[in-house]
Coordinates of C-alpha atoms and ligand atoms in Angstrom, one line a residue:
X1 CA -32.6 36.9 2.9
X2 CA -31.6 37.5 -1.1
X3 CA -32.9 34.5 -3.1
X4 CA -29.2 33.6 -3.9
X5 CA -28.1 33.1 -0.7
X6 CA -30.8 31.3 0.3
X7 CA -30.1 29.0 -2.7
X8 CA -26.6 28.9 -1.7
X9 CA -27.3 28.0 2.0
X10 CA -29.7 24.9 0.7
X11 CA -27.1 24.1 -1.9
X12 CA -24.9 23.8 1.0
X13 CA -27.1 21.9 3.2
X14 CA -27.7 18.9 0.4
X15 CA -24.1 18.9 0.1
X16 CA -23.4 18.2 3.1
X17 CA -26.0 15.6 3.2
X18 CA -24.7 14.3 0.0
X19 CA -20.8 14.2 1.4
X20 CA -22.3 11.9 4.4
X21 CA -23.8 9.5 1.8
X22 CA -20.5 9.5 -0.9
X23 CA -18.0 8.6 1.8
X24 CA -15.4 11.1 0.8
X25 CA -11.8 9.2 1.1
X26 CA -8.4 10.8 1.1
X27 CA -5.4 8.5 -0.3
X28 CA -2.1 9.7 0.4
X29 CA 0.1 8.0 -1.9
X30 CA -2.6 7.5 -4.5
X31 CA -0.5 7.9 -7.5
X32 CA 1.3 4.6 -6.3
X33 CA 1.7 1.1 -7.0
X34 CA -0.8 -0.1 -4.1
X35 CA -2.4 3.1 -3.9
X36 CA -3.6 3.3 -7.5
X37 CA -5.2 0.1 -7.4
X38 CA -7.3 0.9 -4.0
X39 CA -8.4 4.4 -5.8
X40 CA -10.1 1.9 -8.4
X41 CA -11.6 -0.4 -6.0
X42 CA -12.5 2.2 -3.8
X43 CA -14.4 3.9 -6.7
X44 CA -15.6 0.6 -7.8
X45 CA -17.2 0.6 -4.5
X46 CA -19.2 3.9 -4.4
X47 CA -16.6 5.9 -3.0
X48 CA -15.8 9.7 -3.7
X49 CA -11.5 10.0 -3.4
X50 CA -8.9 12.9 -3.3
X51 CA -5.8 11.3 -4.2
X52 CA -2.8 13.2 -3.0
X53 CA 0.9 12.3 -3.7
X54 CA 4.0 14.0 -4.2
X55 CA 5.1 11.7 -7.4
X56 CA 8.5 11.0 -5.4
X57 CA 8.3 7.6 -6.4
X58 CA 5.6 7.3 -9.1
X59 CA 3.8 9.1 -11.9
X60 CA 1.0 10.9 -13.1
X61 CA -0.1 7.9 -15.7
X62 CA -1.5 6.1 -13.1
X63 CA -4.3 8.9 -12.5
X64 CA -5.2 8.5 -16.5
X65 CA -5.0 4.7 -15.6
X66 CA -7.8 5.0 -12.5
X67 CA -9.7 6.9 -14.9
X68 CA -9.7 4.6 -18.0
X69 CA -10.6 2.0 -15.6
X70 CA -13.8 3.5 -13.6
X71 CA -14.3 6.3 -15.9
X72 CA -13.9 8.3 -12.9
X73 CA -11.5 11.4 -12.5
X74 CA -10.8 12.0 -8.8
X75 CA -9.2 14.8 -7.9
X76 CA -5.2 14.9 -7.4
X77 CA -3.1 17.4 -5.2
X78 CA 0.7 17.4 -5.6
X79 CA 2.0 17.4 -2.2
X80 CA 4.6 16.8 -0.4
X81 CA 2.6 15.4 3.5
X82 CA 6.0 16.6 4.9
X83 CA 5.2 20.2 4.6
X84 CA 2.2 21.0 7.0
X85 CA 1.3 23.9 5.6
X86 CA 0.7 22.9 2.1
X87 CA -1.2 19.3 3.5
X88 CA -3.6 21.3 5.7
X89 CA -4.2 23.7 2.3
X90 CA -5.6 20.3 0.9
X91 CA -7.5 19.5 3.7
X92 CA -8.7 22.9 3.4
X93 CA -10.0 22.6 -0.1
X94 CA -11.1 19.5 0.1
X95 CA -13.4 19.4 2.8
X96 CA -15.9 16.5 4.6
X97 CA -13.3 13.6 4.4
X98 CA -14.3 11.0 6.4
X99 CA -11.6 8.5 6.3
X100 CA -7.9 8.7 4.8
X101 CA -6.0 5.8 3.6
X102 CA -2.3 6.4 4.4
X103 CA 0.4 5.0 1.8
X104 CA 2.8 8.1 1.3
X105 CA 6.0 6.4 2.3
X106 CA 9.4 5.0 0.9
X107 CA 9.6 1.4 1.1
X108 CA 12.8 -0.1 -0.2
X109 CA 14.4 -2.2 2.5
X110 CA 17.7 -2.3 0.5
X111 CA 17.7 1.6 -0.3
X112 CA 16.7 2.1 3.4
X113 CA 20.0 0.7 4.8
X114 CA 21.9 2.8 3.1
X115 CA 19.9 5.7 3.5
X116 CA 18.4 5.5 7.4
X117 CA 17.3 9.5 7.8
X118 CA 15.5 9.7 4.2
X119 CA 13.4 6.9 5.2
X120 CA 12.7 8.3 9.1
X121 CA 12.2 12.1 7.7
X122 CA 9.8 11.0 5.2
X123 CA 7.9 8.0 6.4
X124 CA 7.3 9.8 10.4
X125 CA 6.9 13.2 9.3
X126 CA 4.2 12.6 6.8
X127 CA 2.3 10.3 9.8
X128 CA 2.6 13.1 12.6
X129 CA 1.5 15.9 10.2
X130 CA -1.2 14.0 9.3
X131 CA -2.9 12.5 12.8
X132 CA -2.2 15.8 13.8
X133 CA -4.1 17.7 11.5
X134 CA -6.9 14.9 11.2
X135 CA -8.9 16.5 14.4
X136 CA -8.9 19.8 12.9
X137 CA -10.9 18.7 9.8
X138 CA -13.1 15.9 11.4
X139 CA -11.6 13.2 10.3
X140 CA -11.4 10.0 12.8
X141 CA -10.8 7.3 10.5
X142 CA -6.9 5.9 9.1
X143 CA -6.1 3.2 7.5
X144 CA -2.6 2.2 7.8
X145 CA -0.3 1.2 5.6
X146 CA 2.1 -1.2 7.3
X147 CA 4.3 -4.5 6.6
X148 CA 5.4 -7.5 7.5
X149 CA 8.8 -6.1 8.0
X150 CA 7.7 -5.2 11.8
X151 CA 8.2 -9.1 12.4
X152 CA 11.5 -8.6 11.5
X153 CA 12.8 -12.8 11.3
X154 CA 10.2 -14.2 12.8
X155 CA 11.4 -17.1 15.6
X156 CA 8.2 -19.1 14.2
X157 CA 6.1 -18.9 10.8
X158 CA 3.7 -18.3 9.8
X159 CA 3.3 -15.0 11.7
X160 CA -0.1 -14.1 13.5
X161 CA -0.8 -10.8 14.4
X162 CA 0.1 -11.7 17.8
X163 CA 3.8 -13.1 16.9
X164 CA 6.1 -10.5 18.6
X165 CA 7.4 -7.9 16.9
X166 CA 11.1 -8.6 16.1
X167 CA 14.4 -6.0 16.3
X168 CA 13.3 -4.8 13.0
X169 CA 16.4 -5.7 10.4
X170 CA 16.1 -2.2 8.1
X171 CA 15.1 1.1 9.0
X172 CA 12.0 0.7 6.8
X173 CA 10.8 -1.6 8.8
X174 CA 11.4 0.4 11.7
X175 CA 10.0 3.3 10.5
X176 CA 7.1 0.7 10.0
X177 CA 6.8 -0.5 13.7
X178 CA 7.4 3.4 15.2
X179 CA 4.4 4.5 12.9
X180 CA 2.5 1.9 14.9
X181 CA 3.5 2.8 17.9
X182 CA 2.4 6.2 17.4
X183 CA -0.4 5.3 16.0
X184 CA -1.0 3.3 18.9
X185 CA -0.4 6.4 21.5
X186 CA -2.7 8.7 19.6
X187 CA -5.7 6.1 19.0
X188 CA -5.2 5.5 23.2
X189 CA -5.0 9.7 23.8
X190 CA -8.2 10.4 21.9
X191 CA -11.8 9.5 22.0
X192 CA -12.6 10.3 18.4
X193 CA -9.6 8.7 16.1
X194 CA -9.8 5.1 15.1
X195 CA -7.5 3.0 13.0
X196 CA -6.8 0.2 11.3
X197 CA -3.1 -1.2 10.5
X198 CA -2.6 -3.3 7.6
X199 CA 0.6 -5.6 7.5
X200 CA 1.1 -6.3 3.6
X201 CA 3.3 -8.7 2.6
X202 CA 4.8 -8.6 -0.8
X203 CA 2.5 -6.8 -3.3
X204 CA 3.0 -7.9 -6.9
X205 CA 1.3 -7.9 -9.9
X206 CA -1.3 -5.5 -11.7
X207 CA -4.9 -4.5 -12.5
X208 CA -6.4 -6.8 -15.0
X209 CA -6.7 -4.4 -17.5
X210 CA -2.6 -3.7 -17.4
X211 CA -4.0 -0.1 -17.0
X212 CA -2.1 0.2 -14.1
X213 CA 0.9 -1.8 -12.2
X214 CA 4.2 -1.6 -10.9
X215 CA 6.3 1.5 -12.5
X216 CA 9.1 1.6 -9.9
X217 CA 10.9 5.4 -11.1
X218 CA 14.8 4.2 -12.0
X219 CA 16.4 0.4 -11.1
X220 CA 13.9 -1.5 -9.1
X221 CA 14.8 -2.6 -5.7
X222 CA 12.0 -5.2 -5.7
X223 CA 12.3 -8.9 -7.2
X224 CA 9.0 -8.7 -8.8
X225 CA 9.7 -5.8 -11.4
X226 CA 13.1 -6.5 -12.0
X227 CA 11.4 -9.8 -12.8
X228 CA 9.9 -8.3 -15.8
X229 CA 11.9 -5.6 -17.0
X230 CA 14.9 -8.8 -17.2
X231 CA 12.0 -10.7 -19.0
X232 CA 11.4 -7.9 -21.5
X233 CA 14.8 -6.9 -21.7
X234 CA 15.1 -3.6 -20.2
X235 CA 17.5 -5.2 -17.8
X236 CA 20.5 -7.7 -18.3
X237 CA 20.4 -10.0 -16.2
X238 CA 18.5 -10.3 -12.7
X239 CA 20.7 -10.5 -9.3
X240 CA 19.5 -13.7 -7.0
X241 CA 20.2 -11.6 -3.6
X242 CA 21.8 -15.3 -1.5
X243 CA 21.4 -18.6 -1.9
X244 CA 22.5 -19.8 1.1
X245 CA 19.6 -19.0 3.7
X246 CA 18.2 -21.6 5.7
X247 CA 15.2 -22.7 3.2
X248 CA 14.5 -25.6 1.1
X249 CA 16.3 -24.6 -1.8
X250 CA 18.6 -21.5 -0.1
X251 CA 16.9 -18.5 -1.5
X252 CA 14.8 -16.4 0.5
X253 CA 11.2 -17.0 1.0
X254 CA 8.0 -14.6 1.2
X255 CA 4.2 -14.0 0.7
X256 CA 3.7 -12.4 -2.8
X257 CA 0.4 -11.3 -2.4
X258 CA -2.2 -10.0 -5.7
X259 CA -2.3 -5.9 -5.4
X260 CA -5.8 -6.4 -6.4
X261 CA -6.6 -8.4 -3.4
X262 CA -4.7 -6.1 -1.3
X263 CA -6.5 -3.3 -2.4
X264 CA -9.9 -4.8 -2.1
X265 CA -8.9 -5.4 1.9
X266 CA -8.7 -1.6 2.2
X267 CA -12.3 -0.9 1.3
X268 CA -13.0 -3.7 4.0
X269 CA -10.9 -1.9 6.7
X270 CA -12.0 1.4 5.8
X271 CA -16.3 0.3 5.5
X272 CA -15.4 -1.6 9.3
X273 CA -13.9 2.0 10.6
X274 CA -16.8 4.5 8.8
X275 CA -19.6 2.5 9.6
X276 CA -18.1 1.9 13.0
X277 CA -17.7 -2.4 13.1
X278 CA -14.2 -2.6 14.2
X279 CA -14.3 -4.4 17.6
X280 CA -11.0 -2.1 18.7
X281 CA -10.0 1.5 18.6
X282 CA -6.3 0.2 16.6
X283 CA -7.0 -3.4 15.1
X284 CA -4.1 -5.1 13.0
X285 CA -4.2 -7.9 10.2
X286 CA -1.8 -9.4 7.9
X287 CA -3.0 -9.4 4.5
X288 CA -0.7 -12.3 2.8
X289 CA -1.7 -15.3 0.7
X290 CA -1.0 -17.3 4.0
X291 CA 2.1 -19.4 1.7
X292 CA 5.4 -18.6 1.0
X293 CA 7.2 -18.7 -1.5
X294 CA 11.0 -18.7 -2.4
X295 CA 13.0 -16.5 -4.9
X296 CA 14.1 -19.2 -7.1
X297 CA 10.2 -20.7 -7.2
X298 CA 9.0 -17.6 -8.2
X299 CA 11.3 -17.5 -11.2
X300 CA 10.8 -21.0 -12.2
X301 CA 6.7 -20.3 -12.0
X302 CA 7.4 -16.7 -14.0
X303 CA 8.9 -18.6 -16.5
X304 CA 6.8 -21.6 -16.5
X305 CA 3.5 -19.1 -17.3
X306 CA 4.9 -16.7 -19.4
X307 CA 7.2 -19.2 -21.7
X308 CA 10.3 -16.7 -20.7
X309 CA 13.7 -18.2 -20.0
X310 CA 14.8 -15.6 -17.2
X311 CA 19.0 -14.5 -17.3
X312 CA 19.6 -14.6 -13.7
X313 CA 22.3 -15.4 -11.0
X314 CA 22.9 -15.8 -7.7
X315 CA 25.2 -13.5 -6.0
X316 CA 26.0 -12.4 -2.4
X317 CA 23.0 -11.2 0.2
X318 CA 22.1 -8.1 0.2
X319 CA 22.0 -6.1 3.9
X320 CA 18.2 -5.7 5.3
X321 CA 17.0 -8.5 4.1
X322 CA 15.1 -11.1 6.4
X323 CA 15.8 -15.2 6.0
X324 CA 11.7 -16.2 5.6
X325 CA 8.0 -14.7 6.5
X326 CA 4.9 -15.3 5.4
X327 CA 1.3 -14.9 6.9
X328 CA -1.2 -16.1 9.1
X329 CA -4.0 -14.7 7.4
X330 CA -6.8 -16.4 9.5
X331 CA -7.6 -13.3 11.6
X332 CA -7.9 -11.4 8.7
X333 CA -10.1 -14.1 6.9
X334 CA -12.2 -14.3 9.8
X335 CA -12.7 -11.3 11.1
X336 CA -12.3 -9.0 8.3
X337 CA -13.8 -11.5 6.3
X338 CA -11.4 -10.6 3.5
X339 CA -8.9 -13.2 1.8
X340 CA -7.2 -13.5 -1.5
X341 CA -9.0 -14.8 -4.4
X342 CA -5.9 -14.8 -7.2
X343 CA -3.2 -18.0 -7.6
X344 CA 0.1 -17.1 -7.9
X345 CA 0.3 -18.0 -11.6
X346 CA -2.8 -15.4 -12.6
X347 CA -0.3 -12.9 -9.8
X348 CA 2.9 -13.4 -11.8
X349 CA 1.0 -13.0 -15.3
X350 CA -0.9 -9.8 -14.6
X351 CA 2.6 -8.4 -13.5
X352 CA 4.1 -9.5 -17.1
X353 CA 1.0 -8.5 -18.8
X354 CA 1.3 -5.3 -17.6
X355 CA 5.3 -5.0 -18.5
X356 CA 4.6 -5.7 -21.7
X357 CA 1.9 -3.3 -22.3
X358 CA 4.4 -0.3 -20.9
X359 CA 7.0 -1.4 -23.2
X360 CA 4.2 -1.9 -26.0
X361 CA 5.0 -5.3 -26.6
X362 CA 1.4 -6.6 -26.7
Ligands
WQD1 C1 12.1 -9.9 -2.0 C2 13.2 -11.0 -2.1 C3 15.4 -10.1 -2.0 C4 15.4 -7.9 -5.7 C5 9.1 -5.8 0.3 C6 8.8 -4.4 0.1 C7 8.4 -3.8 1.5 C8 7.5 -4.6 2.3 C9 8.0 -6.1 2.3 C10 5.3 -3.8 2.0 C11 14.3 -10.7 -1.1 C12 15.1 -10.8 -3.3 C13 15.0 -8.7 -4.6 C14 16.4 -8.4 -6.6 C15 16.5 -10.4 -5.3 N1 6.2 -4.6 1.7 N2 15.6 -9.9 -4.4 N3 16.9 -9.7 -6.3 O1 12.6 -6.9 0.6 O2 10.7 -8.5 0.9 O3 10.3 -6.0 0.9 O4 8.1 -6.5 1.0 O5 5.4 -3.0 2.9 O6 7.9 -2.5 1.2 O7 9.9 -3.7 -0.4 O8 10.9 -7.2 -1.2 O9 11.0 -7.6 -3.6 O10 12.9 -6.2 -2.4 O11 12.7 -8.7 -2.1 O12 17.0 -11.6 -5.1 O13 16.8 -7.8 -7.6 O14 13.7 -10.9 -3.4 O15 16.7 -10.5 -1.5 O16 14.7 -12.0 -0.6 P1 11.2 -7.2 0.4 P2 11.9 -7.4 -2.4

């Protein structure tokens, strides 16, 4: 055999032991707001990632972000997980993934109502293409990105994993509780695929460093960064969706829950799956702060940290939009042994930290 190919075959052959040792992970939705801050943690933790995202909903900046942080410069595809042919030319040239972390999805409960058949063409489509080309490229490990919104309203709080899975009230969160399902059906038809759900609740705030955050593309359709962008005065005044729910002080209440935390539970689901600990072929945890916490609180505790007087009022409800929820986290505590480490104060001042370093105001 010519010495080079005999170099090339043993090149080869400590790769692919070397691939086996690095963990290889594929994050879909990586560019994101969640998905960003796993890529760092994940990195943080030893772990080689492919990052692929079709910037729909966020931007490039966060990859220079990941890489000011860890100093690391994974690899990025532009992709759109909707079209198979260009998601198995990733998984063609980027070979040995052992696990994928699955975020690519739209998420706005408001947006989602008006809009039923971008959410299920999007959010499905990217799953199937993806379980379905996972057994071609020997890859039998996803984690899930899921949400509380399969509980719908909750007839009792906090919600377990066990709480039954409510008439979901938007078509996110149905598309959310049918990715589950056929999650479910494919975990149950193989013998190789194994998976993890996670059930986030409402992921605010940013990376320490303000590196990376929250950098919804146009108006925000979530409380937290219309919060700051009202603070900083990109935006007028902030819209109090209802104050006439069934809570302590009429606004609606929920589990805002530290990215960072979150993020740090996907390298605890994903090292369970690849080194084979999970007790169940599908397993499911809520990752919340186990309290909630109502609209009008977290304005009064924004303020109360920052020292900003926020403009807001209250109008009328806004369609989608469930009463209360917020998390039993003891299954993910104990079993996952994972739990949040940040208060709500340090949550809320990351988030402004980060506003003002976009808007280069400190
Ligand atoms: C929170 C509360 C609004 C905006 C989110 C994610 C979803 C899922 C669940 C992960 C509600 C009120 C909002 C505003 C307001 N997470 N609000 N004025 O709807 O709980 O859903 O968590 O999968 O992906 O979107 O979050 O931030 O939109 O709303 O009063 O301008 O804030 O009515 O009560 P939601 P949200």
């Amino acid at each position: 055999m010519k010495e080079k190919s005999k170099k090339f075959k043993y090149f080869t052959y400590i790769r692919s032991k070397f691939d086996y040792i690095m963990k290889k992970i594929l994050v879909t939705g990586g560019t994101g707001f969640i998905g960003s801050h796993t890529v760092v943690e994940l990195i943080n933790a030893g772990y080689e990632v492919v990052i692929a995202d079709n910037l729909s909903n966020s931007k490039t900046g966060s990859l220079e972000g990941i890489e000011q942080i860890t100093g690391v410069k994974a690899p990025f595809e532009r992709v759109d997980l909707c079209d198979k042919v260009a998601f198995e030319a990733l998984l063609k040239k980027h070979r040995s993934i052992n696990a994928v972390i699955h975020f690519a999805a739209f998420k706005a409960v408001g947006e989602s109502v008006e809009q039923p058949l971008k959410y299920y063409h999007n959010n499905l489509t990217s799953l199937i293409n993806l379980l379905d080309l996972m057994p071609q490229y020997g890859i039998e490990n996803i984690v899930f990105s899921s949400s509380c919104t399969v509980y719908g309203q909750p007839e009792q709080l906090p919600v377990t994993e066990q709480s039954p899975i409510q008439p979901a009230t938007s078509p996110y969160g149905q598309t959310k509780q049918i990715s589950e399902t056929i999650i479910r059906d494919v975990v149950a038809a193989s013998d190789r695929i194994k998976s993890i759900a996670l059930r986030y609740f409402n992921p605010i705030g940013a990376h320490a460093s303000a590196l990376i955050g929250e950098l919804p593309v146009g108006t925000p359709n979530n409380l937290m960064p219309f919060i700051t962008q009202t603070a900083i005065g990109i935006r007028e005044q902030l819209n109090v969706f209802g104050n006439d729910y069934n809570t302590p002080d009429g606004s609606c209440i929920r589990d805002y829950i530290h990215v960072v935390d979150l993020a740090k539970a996907h390298v605890t689901a994903v090292s369970r799956l690849m080194e084979n600990r999970n007790k169940k072929p599908f397993e499911i945890f809520n990752l919340g702060t186990g309290t909630g916490v109502s609209v009008l609180e977290l304005i009064t505790t924004f303020e109360k940290v920052t020292g900003v007087k926020l403009n807001y009022r209250i109008v009328g409800r806004r369609a989608g939009d469930t009463e209360q929820v917020w998390a039993d986290t003891s299954f993910a505590n104990n079993e996952l042994g994972w739990k949040t480490l940040s208060t709500l104060e340090e949550t809320l001042l990351s988030a402004w930290n980060w506003e003002k370093r976009i808007n280069n105001n400190g």
